[in-house]
Coordinates of C-alpha atoms in Angstrom, one line a residue:
Chain A
M1 CA 0.0 0.0 0.0
T2 CA 1.0 3.5 -0.8
T3 CA 1.4 5.3 2.4
S4 CA 0.4 8.9 2.9
G5 CA 4.1 10.2 2.8
G6 CA 4.5 8.1 -0.5
P7 CA 4.5 11.1 -3.0
L8 CA 7.4 12.7 -1.2
L9 CA 9.6 9.7 -2.4
V10 CA 8.7 10.3 -6.0
A11 CA 9.5 14.1 -5.4
A12 CA 12.9 13.2 -4.0
L13 CA 13.6 11.4 -7.4
L14 CA 12.1 14.0 -9.7
L15 CA 13.9 17.2 -8.3
P16 CA 17.3 15.8 -9.0
L17 CA 16.3 14.6 -12.4
A18 CA 14.7 17.9 -13.3
A19 CA 17.7 19.8 -12.1
M20 CA 19.9 17.7 -14.1
L21 CA 17.9 18.3 -17.2
A22 CA 17.5 21.8 -16.5
A23 CA 21.2 22.4 -15.9
F24 CA 21.9 20.6 -19.4
V25 CA 19.5 22.5 -21.4
L26 CA 20.1 26.0 -19.9
G27 CA 23.8 25.8 -20.2
R28 CA 26.7 27.0 -18.2
A29 CA 25.5 30.5 -17.1
Q30 CA 22.4 29.2 -15.5
A31 CA 23.3 25.6 -14.3
P32 CA 24.8 26.6 -11.0
R33 CA 21.8 28.8 -10.1
V34 CA 19.6 25.7 -11.2
V35 CA 21.5 23.4 -8.7
A36 CA 21.7 26.1 -6.0
C37 CA 17.8 26.4 -6.2
A38 CA 17.3 22.5 -6.1
L39 CA 19.5 21.6 -3.4
P40 CA 17.6 23.6 -0.6
V41 CA 14.4 22.1 -1.9
G42 CA 16.1 18.6 -1.7
L43 CA 16.9 19.3 2.0
L44 CA 13.3 20.2 2.8
L45 CA 12.3 17.0 1.1
A46 CA 14.8 14.8 3.1
L47 CA 13.8 16.4 6.3
A48 CA 10.0 16.0 5.4
I49 CA 10.7 12.3 4.8
L50 CA 12.5 12.0 8.1
A51 CA 9.7 13.6 10.1
D52 CA 6.9 11.7 8.3
L53 CA 9.0 8.6 9.2
L54 CA 9.5 9.6 13.0
C55 CA 5.7 10.7 13.2
S56 CA 4.2 7.5 11.8
G57 CA 6.9 5.0 12.9
E58 CA 6.5 3.0 9.7
A59 CA 8.3 3.0 6.4
L60 CA 7.0 5.2 3.7
V61 CA 5.9 3.3 0.6
Y62 CA 5.0 4.3 -3.0
L63 CA 3.8 1.9 -5.4
L64 CA 4.2 3.0 -9.0
G65 CA 1.1 3.2 -11.0
A66 CA -0.6 1.5 -7.8
W67 CA 0.8 -2.1 -9.3
Q68 CA 1.6 -4.4 -6.3
P69 CA 5.1 -6.1 -6.3
P70 CA 6.0 -8.5 -7.8
L71 CA 4.7 -7.1 -11.0
G72 CA 4.7 -3.6 -10.0
I73 CA 7.8 -1.4 -8.7
A74 CA 7.8 0.0 -5.0
L75 CA 9.6 2.9 -3.8
R76 CA 10.4 2.7 0.0
A77 CA 12.1 4.8 2.7
D78 CA 13.0 3.3 6.1
G79 CA 15.2 5.0 8.8
L80 CA 18.5 4.0 7.0
S81 CA 17.3 5.6 3.6
A82 CA 16.0 8.8 5.3
A83 CA 19.5 9.3 7.2
M84 CA 21.5 8.8 3.9
L85 CA 19.0 11.1 2.1
L86 CA 19.7 13.8 4.3
T87 CA 23.6 13.3 4.5
T88 CA 23.8 13.3 0.7
T89 CA 21.7 16.5 0.5
V90 CA 23.7 18.2 3.2
V91 CA 27.4 17.1 1.6
L92 CA 26.2 18.0 -2.0
G93 CA 24.8 21.3 -0.6
V94 CA 28.2 22.3 0.7
V95 CA 30.2 20.9 -2.2
A96 CA 28.1 23.1 -4.7
W97 CA 28.8 26.2 -2.1
F98 CA 32.5 25.3 -2.4
A99 CA 32.4 24.6 -6.1
W100 CA 31.0 28.0 -7.1
G101 CA 34.4 29.6 -7.4
D102 CA 35.8 26.8 -9.3
F103 CA 33.3 26.0 -11.9
A104 CA 31.1 29.2 -11.9
Q105 CA 32.9 31.3 -14.8
P106 CA 32.3 34.9 -16.0
A107 CA 29.3 35.0 -18.5
N108 CA 31.7 36.5 -21.1
A109 CA 33.9 33.7 -21.1
P110 CA 33.5 31.0 -24.0
E111 CA 31.5 28.1 -23.1
A112 CA 33.8 25.6 -21.6
R113 CA 32.8 21.8 -21.1
Q114 CA 34.4 21.3 -17.7
P115 CA 32.2 23.8 -15.6
L116 CA 28.9 22.7 -17.5
M117 CA 29.6 19.0 -17.0
F118 CA 30.3 19.7 -13.2
W119 CA 27.0 21.2 -12.7
V120 CA 25.2 18.5 -14.7
L121 CA 27.0 15.6 -13.1
L122 CA 26.3 16.9 -9.5
P123 CA 22.7 16.5 -9.8
A124 CA 23.2 13.2 -11.7
V125 CA 25.1 11.7 -8.7
W126 CA 22.4 13.1 -6.5
L127 CA 19.7 11.4 -8.6
A128 CA 21.6 8.1 -8.5
L129 CA 22.2 8.0 -4.8
N130 CA 18.5 8.8 -4.1
T131 CA 17.3 6.0 -6.5
V132 CA 19.8 3.7 -4.4
F133 CA 18.4 4.8 -1.2
L134 CA 14.5 4.6 -2.1
A135 CA 14.6 1.7 -4.6
N136 CA 13.1 -1.4 -3.2
D137 CA 13.9 -4.0 -6.0
L138 CA 17.3 -5.6 -7.0
F139 CA 16.8 -4.6 -10.5
T140 CA 16.0 -1.0 -9.9
L141 CA 19.0 -0.9 -7.7
Y142 CA 21.1 -2.4 -10.5
V143 CA 20.1 0.5 -12.7
A144 CA 20.8 3.0 -10.0
L145 CA 24.1 1.6 -9.4
E146 CA 24.9 1.9 -13.2
L147 CA 23.7 5.5 -13.1
L148 CA 26.0 6.2 -10.2
T149 CA 28.8 5.0 -12.0
F150 CA 28.1 6.8 -15.1
A151 CA 27.8 10.0 -13.3
A152 CA 31.1 9.1 -11.2
V153 CA 33.4 8.2 -13.8
P154 CA 33.3 11.5 -15.7
L155 CA 33.8 13.3 -12.6
V156 CA 37.1 11.6 -12.3
C157 CA 38.5 12.8 -15.6
L158 CA 37.0 16.3 -15.4
E159 CA 40.2 17.9 -16.3
G160 CA 41.0 15.5 -19.2
R161 CA 44.7 15.0 -18.3
P162 CA 45.8 11.4 -19.7
E163 CA 46.5 10.3 -16.0
T164 CA 43.1 11.2 -14.8
L165 CA 41.6 9.5 -18.1
R166 CA 43.3 6.2 -17.2
A167 CA 42.2 6.3 -13.5
A168 CA 38.7 6.9 -14.9
L169 CA 38.9 3.9 -17.5
R170 CA 40.3 1.7 -14.8
Y171 CA 37.5 2.8 -12.3
L172 CA 35.0 2.1 -15.1
L173 CA 36.4 -1.3 -15.6
F174 CA 36.2 -2.2 -12.0
A175 CA 32.7 -1.0 -11.7
L176 CA 31.5 -2.7 -14.7
L177 CA 32.7 -6.1 -13.5
G178 CA 30.9 -5.3 -10.2
S179 CA 27.8 -4.3 -11.6
V180 CA 27.6 -7.3 -14.1
L181 CA 28.2 -9.6 -11.1
Y182 CA 25.7 -8.0 -9.1
L183 CA 23.1 -8.6 -11.8
L184 CA 23.9 -12.2 -12.2
G185 CA 23.5 -12.6 -8.6
A186 CA 20.2 -10.8 -8.8
V187 CA 19.0 -12.9 -11.6
L188 CA 19.9 -16.0 -9.6
L189 CA 17.8 -14.9 -6.8
Y190 CA 14.8 -14.2 -9.3
G191 CA 15.2 -17.9 -10.7
V192 CA 14.9 -19.4 -7.4
Y193 CA 12.4 -17.2 -5.6
G194 CA 10.5 -15.5 -8.4
T195 CA 10.6 -12.1 -7.2
L196 CA 13.1 -9.2 -6.9
D197 CA 11.1 -7.0 -4.5
I198 CA 13.3 -6.8 -1.3
A199 CA 10.2 -6.9 1.1
Q200 CA 9.2 -10.1 -0.6
L201 CA 12.6 -11.8 -0.8
S202 CA 13.1 -11.0 3.1
T203 CA 10.2 -13.5 3.7
R204 CA 11.3 -16.1 1.2
V205 CA 14.9 -16.5 1.1
H206 CA 16.3 -19.4 2.9
P207 CA 20.1 -20.5 2.8
G208 CA 20.9 -22.9 0.1
V209 CA 23.6 -23.3 -2.7
A210 CA 21.7 -21.0 -5.0
T211 CA 21.4 -18.5 -2.3
W212 CA 25.0 -18.5 -1.3
A213 CA 26.2 -18.3 -5.1
A214 CA 23.8 -15.4 -5.4
A215 CA 24.8 -13.7 -2.1
V216 CA 28.6 -14.1 -3.0
L217 CA 28.3 -13.0 -6.6
M218 CA 26.3 -9.7 -5.5
T219 CA 28.6 -9.1 -2.7
V220 CA 31.8 -9.5 -4.7
G221 CA 30.3 -7.1 -7.0
L222 CA 29.4 -4.4 -4.7
L223 CA 32.8 -4.7 -2.9
A224 CA 34.5 -3.8 -6.3
K225 CA 32.5 -0.8 -6.4
T226 CA 33.0 0.1 -2.9
A227 CA 36.6 -0.4 -3.0
L228 CA 37.2 -2.6 -0.2
F229 CA 40.4 -4.3 0.2
P230 CA 41.8 -6.0 -1.9
L231 CA 39.6 -4.4 -4.8
H232 CA 40.6 -0.9 -3.7
L233 CA 43.4 -0.5 -6.4
W234 CA 41.3 1.8 -8.6
L235 CA 40.3 4.2 -5.7
P236 CA 43.4 6.2 -4.7
P237 CA 44.5 7.6 -8.4
A238 CA 40.8 8.2 -9.2
H239 CA 39.8 10.0 -6.2
A240 CA 43.2 11.9 -5.8
G241 CA 43.2 12.9 -9.5
A242 CA 39.9 14.6 -9.6
P243 CA 39.2 18.2 -8.9
A244 CA 38.7 18.9 -5.1
A245 CA 34.9 19.4 -5.3
A246 CA 34.7 16.2 -7.3
S247 CA 36.9 14.2 -5.0
A248 CA 34.6 15.2 -2.2
M249 CA 31.6 13.9 -3.8
L250 CA 33.3 10.6 -4.9
S251 CA 35.0 9.9 -1.7
A252 CA 32.1 11.1 0.7
L253 CA 29.2 9.7 -1.1
V254 CA 29.6 7.7 -4.3
V255 CA 31.3 4.5 -2.5
K256 CA 28.5 4.8 0.1
G257 CA 26.0 4.2 -2.4
S258 CA 27.2 0.5 -3.2
F259 CA 28.0 0.1 0.6
F260 CA 24.3 0.9 1.3
L261 CA 23.3 -1.9 -1.0
V262 CA 25.8 -4.4 0.9
I263 CA 23.7 -3.2 3.9
R264 CA 20.3 -3.8 2.3
L265 CA 21.7 -7.3 0.9
W266 CA 22.8 -8.7 4.1
L267 CA 20.3 -7.1 6.5
D268 CA 17.2 -7.0 4.7
V269 CA 17.4 -9.6 2.1
L270 CA 19.5 -12.7 3.1
P271 CA 18.5 -14.5 6.6
G272 CA 20.4 -14.0 9.7
E273 CA 22.1 -17.3 9.8
M274 CA 23.9 -16.6 6.5
M275 CA 25.3 -13.5 7.8
L276 CA 26.6 -14.9 11.1
E277 CA 28.9 -17.1 8.8
A278 CA 29.7 -14.6 6.1
G279 CA 29.9 -11.5 8.6
Q280 CA 33.5 -12.8 9.8
W281 CA 34.7 -12.8 6.2
L282 CA 33.3 -9.1 5.4
A283 CA 34.8 -7.8 8.5
G284 CA 38.1 -9.5 8.0
L285 CA 38.4 -7.8 4.8
G286 CA 37.5 -4.6 6.6
A287 CA 40.1 -5.1 9.1
A288 CA 42.7 -5.8 6.5
A289 CA 41.5 -2.6 4.7
I290 CA 41.9 -0.6 7.9
L291 CA 45.5 -1.9 8.4
V292 CA 46.7 -1.8 4.9
G293 CA 44.9 1.6 4.0
N294 CA 46.4 3.3 6.8
L295 CA 49.8 1.9 6.6
V296 CA 49.9 3.1 3.0
A297 CA 48.5 6.5 4.0
L298 CA 51.0 7.0 6.4
R299 CA 53.8 6.6 3.7
Q300 CA 52.4 9.0 1.3
R301 CA 54.0 12.3 0.4
R302 CA 50.9 14.1 -1.3
L303 CA 48.1 15.3 0.7
K304 CA 45.4 14.2 -1.9
L305 CA 46.8 10.7 -2.0
L306 CA 47.0 10.5 1.8
I307 CA 43.2 11.4 2.1
A308 CA 42.3 8.9 -0.8
Y309 CA 44.2 6.1 1.1
S310 CA 42.6 7.2 4.3
T311 CA 39.4 6.4 2.5
V312 CA 40.4 3.0 1.8
A313 CA 40.9 2.4 5.5
Q314 CA 37.7 4.1 6.7
I315 CA 35.7 2.0 4.3
G316 CA 37.0 -1.1 6.3
Y317 CA 35.2 0.4 9.4
L318 CA 31.9 0.2 7.6
F319 CA 32.1 -3.6 7.2
L320 CA 32.9 -4.3 11.1
M321 CA 29.2 -3.8 11.6
F322 CA 28.1 -7.2 9.9
P323 CA 29.7 -9.8 12.5
L324 CA 28.5 -7.4 15.3
A325 CA 25.0 -7.3 14.2
A326 CA 24.8 -10.9 13.5
G327 CA 26.4 -11.7 16.8
L328 CA 24.0 -9.5 18.7
V329 CA 21.0 -11.0 16.9
G330 CA 22.6 -14.4 18.0
M331 CA 22.5 -13.4 21.6
G332 CA 18.9 -12.5 21.4
L333 CA 19.6 -8.8 21.5
S334 CA 18.6 -6.0 19.1
D335 CA 21.2 -5.4 16.4
A336 CA 20.5 -1.6 16.8
P337 CA 23.8 -0.6 18.3
A338 CA 25.8 -2.4 15.4
V339 CA 23.6 -1.0 12.6
T340 CA 23.5 2.6 14.1
G341 CA 27.3 2.4 14.5
G342 CA 27.8 1.5 10.9
L343 CA 25.4 4.0 9.5
L344 CA 26.9 6.7 11.8
Q345 CA 30.4 5.8 10.5
A346 CA 29.2 6.3 7.1
V347 CA 27.5 9.6 7.8
S348 CA 30.7 10.8 9.8
H349 CA 33.0 9.6 7.0
A350 CA 30.8 11.4 4.4
T351 CA 30.9 14.8 6.0
A352 CA 34.5 14.5 7.2
K353 CA 36.1 13.3 4.1
A354 CA 34.3 15.8 2.1
A355 CA 35.5 18.6 4.2
M356 CA 39.1 17.2 4.1
F357 CA 39.4 16.7 0.3
M358 CA 38.0 20.3 -0.1
A359 CA 40.6 21.7 2.5
A360 CA 43.2 19.9 0.4
G361 CA 42.0 21.6 -2.6
L362 CA 42.0 25.1 -1.0
I363 CA 45.7 24.2 0.2
Y364 CA 46.6 23.0 -3.4
S365 CA 45.2 26.1 -5.2
T366 CA 47.1 28.4 -2.7
L367 CA 50.5 26.9 -2.7
G368 CA 50.2 25.1 -6.3
H369 CA 51.2 22.0 -4.8
D370 CA 50.3 19.5 -2.1
R371 CA 53.4 17.9 -1.1
I372 CA 53.2 17.3 2.8
E373 CA 56.7 17.9 3.6
D374 CA 56.3 21.5 2.2
L375 CA 53.3 22.5 4.0
Q376 CA 54.8 24.8 6.4
G377 CA 53.2 28.2 7.0
V378 CA 49.7 27.1 5.4
A379 CA 47.8 27.7 8.9
Q380 CA 48.9 31.5 8.7
Q381 CA 47.5 31.8 5.2
L382 CA 44.4 29.6 5.6
P383 CA 43.7 29.3 9.4
M384 CA 39.9 28.1 8.8
T385 CA 41.0 25.6 6.2
V386 CA 43.5 24.0 8.5
L387 CA 40.9 24.1 11.3
A388 CA 38.6 22.2 9.2
F389 CA 41.1 19.6 8.1
A390 CA 41.9 19.2 11.7
L391 CA 38.4 18.8 12.9
G392 CA 37.7 16.4 10.0
G393 CA 40.7 14.5 10.9
V394 CA 39.4 14.2 14.7
A395 CA 36.3 12.9 13.2
L396 CA 38.2 10.1 11.4
V397 CA 40.3 9.3 14.4
G398 CA 37.1 9.2 16.5
L399 CA 37.5 11.6 19.2
P400 CA 34.6 13.0 21.3
P401 CA 32.2 14.7 20.4
S402 CA 32.7 13.8 16.8
G403 CA 30.4 11.2 14.7
G404 CA 33.3 9.1 14.3
F405 CA 33.6 8.6 18.2
M406 CA 30.0 7.8 18.5
A407 CA 30.2 5.2 15.7
K408 CA 33.3 3.6 17.1
W409 CA 32.0 3.5 20.6
L410 CA 28.9 1.8 19.4
L411 CA 30.9 -0.7 17.5
L412 CA 33.3 -1.2 20.3
S413 CA 30.7 -1.9 22.8
A414 CA 29.0 -4.3 20.7
A415 CA 32.2 -6.1 19.9
L416 CA 32.8 -6.4 23.6
T417 CA 29.2 -7.4 24.2
T418 CA 29.4 -10.3 21.8
G419 CA 33.0 -11.3 23.0
Q420 CA 34.5 -10.6 19.5
W421 CA 37.5 -8.4 21.1
W422 CA 39.5 -8.9 17.8
W423 CA 37.5 -6.4 16.1
A424 CA 37.8 -4.0 18.9
A425 CA 41.5 -4.6 18.7
V426 CA 41.6 -3.5 15.1
M427 CA 39.5 -0.5 15.7
V428 CA 41.8 0.9 18.3
I429 CA 45.0 0.3 16.3
G430 CA 43.4 1.8 13.2
G431 CA 42.4 4.9 15.4
L432 CA 46.1 5.2 16.5
M433 CA 47.4 5.2 12.9
T434 CA 44.8 7.7 11.6
A435 CA 45.9 10.0 14.5
S436 CA 49.5 9.7 13.5
Y437 CA 49.0 10.7 10.0
V438 CA 46.5 13.6 10.6
F439 CA 48.8 14.9 13.3
S440 CA 51.9 14.8 11.0
V441 CA 50.1 16.8 8.4
V442 CA 48.6 19.6 10.9
V443 CA 51.8 19.9 12.9
R444 CA 53.6 20.7 9.5
T445 CA 51.0 23.3 8.5
I446 CA 51.3 25.1 11.8
V447 CA 55.2 25.8 11.5
A448 CA 55.5 29.5 11.2
V449 CA 57.4 30.9 8.1
D450 CA 58.1 34.3 7.1
P451 CA 54.9 35.8 5.6
E452 CA 57.0 37.4 2.9
K453 CA 57.7 33.8 1.5
M454 CA 54.1 32.8 1.3
P455 CA 52.3 33.0 -2.1
K456 CA 49.9 35.9 -2.1
M457 CA 47.3 33.8 -3.9
A458 CA 44.0 34.6 -1.9
V459 CA 41.2 32.1 -1.4
P460 CA 37.7 33.9 -1.0
R461 CA 36.4 33.6 2.5
Y462 CA 33.1 31.8 1.5
R463 CA 35.0 28.7 0.3
E464 CA 36.9 28.5 3.4
A465 CA 33.8 28.9 5.5
S466 CA 31.9 26.1 3.5
V467 CA 34.7 23.7 4.4
L468 CA 34.8 24.7 8.0
A469 CA 30.9 24.6 8.2
L470 CA 31.1 20.9 6.8
A471 CA 33.9 20.0 9.2
I472 CA 32.0 21.4 12.4
F473 CA 28.9 19.6 11.3
S474 CA 31.0 16.4 11.3
F475 CA 32.7 17.2 14.6
L476 CA 29.4 17.7 16.5
L477 CA 27.7 14.8 14.6
G478 CA 28.2 12.8 17.8
C479 CA 25.5 14.9 19.5
V480 CA 22.8 12.8 17.7
A481 CA 23.3 10.4 20.5
L482 CA 21.2 13.0 22.5
L483 CA 18.5 12.3 20.0
P484 CA 16.1 9.5 20.3
F485 CA 18.1 6.7 18.7
E486 CA 15.7 4.4 16.9
V487 CA 15.8 6.5 13.7
V488 CA 17.6 3.7 11.9
Q489 CA 15.4 1.2 13.3
V490 CA 12.1 2.7 11.9
G491 CA 10.7 0.6 9.1
R492 CA 13.2 -2.2 9.2
L493 CA 12.3 -5.3 7.5
G494 CA 11.9 -8.0 10.3
S495 CA 14.2 -10.7 8.7
V496 CA 17.3 -10.2 10.9
L497 CA 15.3 -9.9 14.2
P498 CA 14.6 -13.3 15.9
Chain B
M1 CA 20.6 -33.1 -21.3
T2 CA 17.7 -30.7 -21.9
S3 CA 17.9 -27.6 -24.0
I4 CA 17.7 -25.5 -20.7
T5 CA 20.6 -27.3 -19.2
L6 CA 22.6 -26.7 -22.3
F7 CA 21.8 -22.9 -22.5
G8 CA 22.7 -22.6 -18.8
L9 CA 26.1 -24.1 -19.4
C10 CA 26.6 -22.0 -22.6
A11 CA 25.9 -19.0 -20.4
A12 CA 28.3 -20.2 -17.7
V13 CA 31.0 -20.6 -20.2
L14 CA 30.6 -17.3 -21.7
I15 CA 30.8 -15.7 -18.2
G16 CA 33.9 -17.7 -17.4
L17 CA 35.8 -16.7 -20.6
G18 CA 34.8 -13.0 -20.0
V19 CA 36.0 -13.0 -16.4
Y20 CA 39.2 -14.7 -17.5
G21 CA 39.7 -12.2 -20.5
L22 CA 38.8 -9.2 -18.1
I23 CA 41.6 -10.1 -15.6
V24 CA 44.2 -11.5 -17.8
N25 CA 44.2 -9.2 -20.8
P26 CA 46.2 -6.0 -20.4
Q27 CA 44.7 -4.0 -23.3
P28 CA 41.7 -1.9 -22.3
L29 CA 39.9 -2.6 -25.5
R30 CA 40.1 -6.2 -24.9
K31 CA 38.9 -5.7 -21.4
I32 CA 35.8 -3.9 -22.8
L33 CA 35.1 -6.8 -25.1
A34 CA 35.6 -9.3 -22.4
F35 CA 32.9 -7.3 -20.1
N36 CA 30.7 -7.6 -23.1
L37 CA 31.0 -11.4 -23.3
I38 CA 30.3 -11.4 -19.8
G39 CA 27.1 -9.3 -20.4
S40 CA 25.9 -11.8 -23.1
G41 CA 26.3 -14.7 -20.7
V42 CA 24.3 -13.0 -18.1
F43 CA 21.5 -12.0 -20.6
L44 CA 21.7 -15.7 -22.0
F45 CA 21.2 -16.7 -18.3
F46 CA 18.2 -14.4 -18.2
G47 CA 16.7 -16.1 -20.9
M48 CA 17.1 -19.5 -19.6
I49 CA 15.2 -18.3 -16.2
A50 CA 12.5 -17.0 -18.5
R51 CA 12.2 -20.3 -20.1
R52 CA 12.0 -22.2 -17.1
G53 CA 9.1 -19.9 -15.7
A54 CA 7.2 -21.7 -18.7
A55 CA 6.9 -24.9 -16.7
S56 CA 3.8 -23.3 -15.1
G57 CA 2.0 -23.2 -18.4
L58 CA 3.1 -19.8 -19.8
G59 CA 4.9 -19.6 -23.0
G60 CA 7.7 -17.9 -20.9
D61 CA 8.1 -15.6 -18.1
P62 CA 7.9 -12.0 -19.3
V63 CA 9.5 -10.4 -16.5
P64 CA 13.4 -11.5 -17.3
Q65 CA 12.5 -10.5 -21.0
A66 CA 11.5 -7.0 -19.7
L67 CA 14.8 -6.9 -17.6
V68 CA 17.1 -8.2 -20.2
I69 CA 16.0 -5.3 -22.7
T70 CA 17.0 -2.7 -19.9
G71 CA 20.2 -4.9 -19.0
I72 CA 21.2 -4.7 -22.8
V73 CA 20.7 -0.7 -22.9
V74 CA 22.6 -0.4 -19.8
A75 CA 25.5 -2.4 -21.1
F76 CA 25.5 -0.8 -24.3
S77 CA 26.0 2.7 -22.7
A78 CA 28.6 1.4 -20.5
T79 CA 30.5 0.1 -23.5
A80 CA 30.0 3.5 -25.3
L81 CA 31.2 5.3 -22.3
A82 CA 34.3 3.2 -21.9
V83 CA 35.2 3.5 -25.7
A84 CA 34.7 7.2 -25.3
L85 CA 37.2 7.3 -22.6
L86 CA 39.7 5.2 -24.5
L87 CA 39.4 7.4 -27.5
R88 CA 40.0 10.5 -25.3
L89 CA 42.9 8.7 -23.6
D90 CA 44.4 7.9 -27.2
A91 CA 43.9 11.6 -28.1
A92 CA 45.6 12.9 -25.1
G93 CA 48.6 11.1 -26.1
G94 CA 49.1 8.9 -22.9
P95 CA 50.3 5.4 -23.3
S96 CA 47.2 3.1 -24.1
G97 CA 47.9 0.6 -21.2
L98 CA 46.0 0.9 -17.7
D99 CA 49.5 0.8 -15.9
D100 CA 50.7 4.2 -14.3
A101 CA 53.6 5.4 -14.9
V102 CA 55.8 6.3 -11.8
D103 CA 53.5 9.1 -10.2
G104 CA 55.4 12.3 -10.8
E105 CA 55.1 15.7 -9.0
S106 CA 52.1 16.9 -10.7

């Protein structure tokens, strides 16, 4: 049944679509304004969906054309979707604010491809992510994943340099292999259970050879897109080579799209006893990602590559939630702490990493390079930017009151409750390694140098302010602990709970 | 061996060949072709699933047939994007392989 808030979900898809088409048709001069008008409306929509969800206590559903699944297609928003919708809109809003200077050119300049494409691709990423969060059948999710890839790959090579083109091509090939494996798994599930609708699958799926084969194929495909170790090889060159605003979108949001699907698959579609077995493997890869990603990040000499490898490590934390959730359910407890921790880690990383990439972009455009050993004096020149970088770093390390602290605290306590201390150890070691590379960058920037020697390139204040605003948001995110906690539990499909 | 089993095995062989080619071939164009081979295998698999639905008395299950058309469109656009990137890379004068030269100070 379509719920009363259902039309909001359609609006959340139509708005970015309309913005994307309008930006493309109206051209470079108007495109930034179109996006700037659409994003606040999108924020209101996301808040309305969240409010409706909290008031009714049930998931929002919209049946397209009033056709029931499995023949019809349903849109569905639960607590996880609403939280991710809100995060996406906030991060994209700040990225657009930041990119105003890079990509909004004077009206008398000749029509350039790069700015127009940026302002078309930003709503395209938004549309694809909203579809990932709201779609409720495996095939629509496949199309949404492909849309996300097609929007993200051109962002990597906006500047058109050979090395970025190569990074984009490598990313595309990884992503295509990932999505075709996902599609194969989805067809297998359809062949066995006769439906693609997630709500229907969650009641029908039971462990078996075909289900395991489908689960493994879909998961491996999604891991290639999420860049979980050892399928992370495409990520650092792709994310570090893109322009700062594009890197922020790619690192903060695009990898979360496929991760969200991993959550949907294991928490909603597949039965809990399968997660109990597979969770250890997923988290094992996550732990390897944390250790390897942080270790390689420590050895980087360039700031953007350091941040990109830090993304590889932070993606690892996301996957620690699976054995913890399975363990909690196995003990007859609610899996809410683990799921909330995982989701909060995704939101916290999205905001912090976007802020850090944009801060690195400002440092790059001021100094003309981003070599870590030559960052002395940046804090004199760009105090707000360095503060934003440090606050983002604090959120990654997980110091209170940042969102990263809340996320890691929830995951740590879930690990100790379920007696899986080894995941707790990995989290603590990873936090120390993160602290050391964030610290080594910040310490270099605050070394004072003779002001005469600094380049005089000025960065507009509003761009520094945009980065700082996002970093402060990420820093204070831990305060959501003061809110009622059950947001992510609203409208969860009951397959995991005993 | 029924025709459904035969088609299923063909699909599996196509997918296997494609995955092998995608991993082993160093050349991007061959990787793109290998991806298309995997795609063909998956679409054949779709057809087989649709035919199995015929067991309930219908001529064939229409849902996989509808999905396969969308899938082909998506795979076609993906191939077009990949080939366009490859052409741009060639025009930009970079070496055509996917391996990075040593990261310079850019």
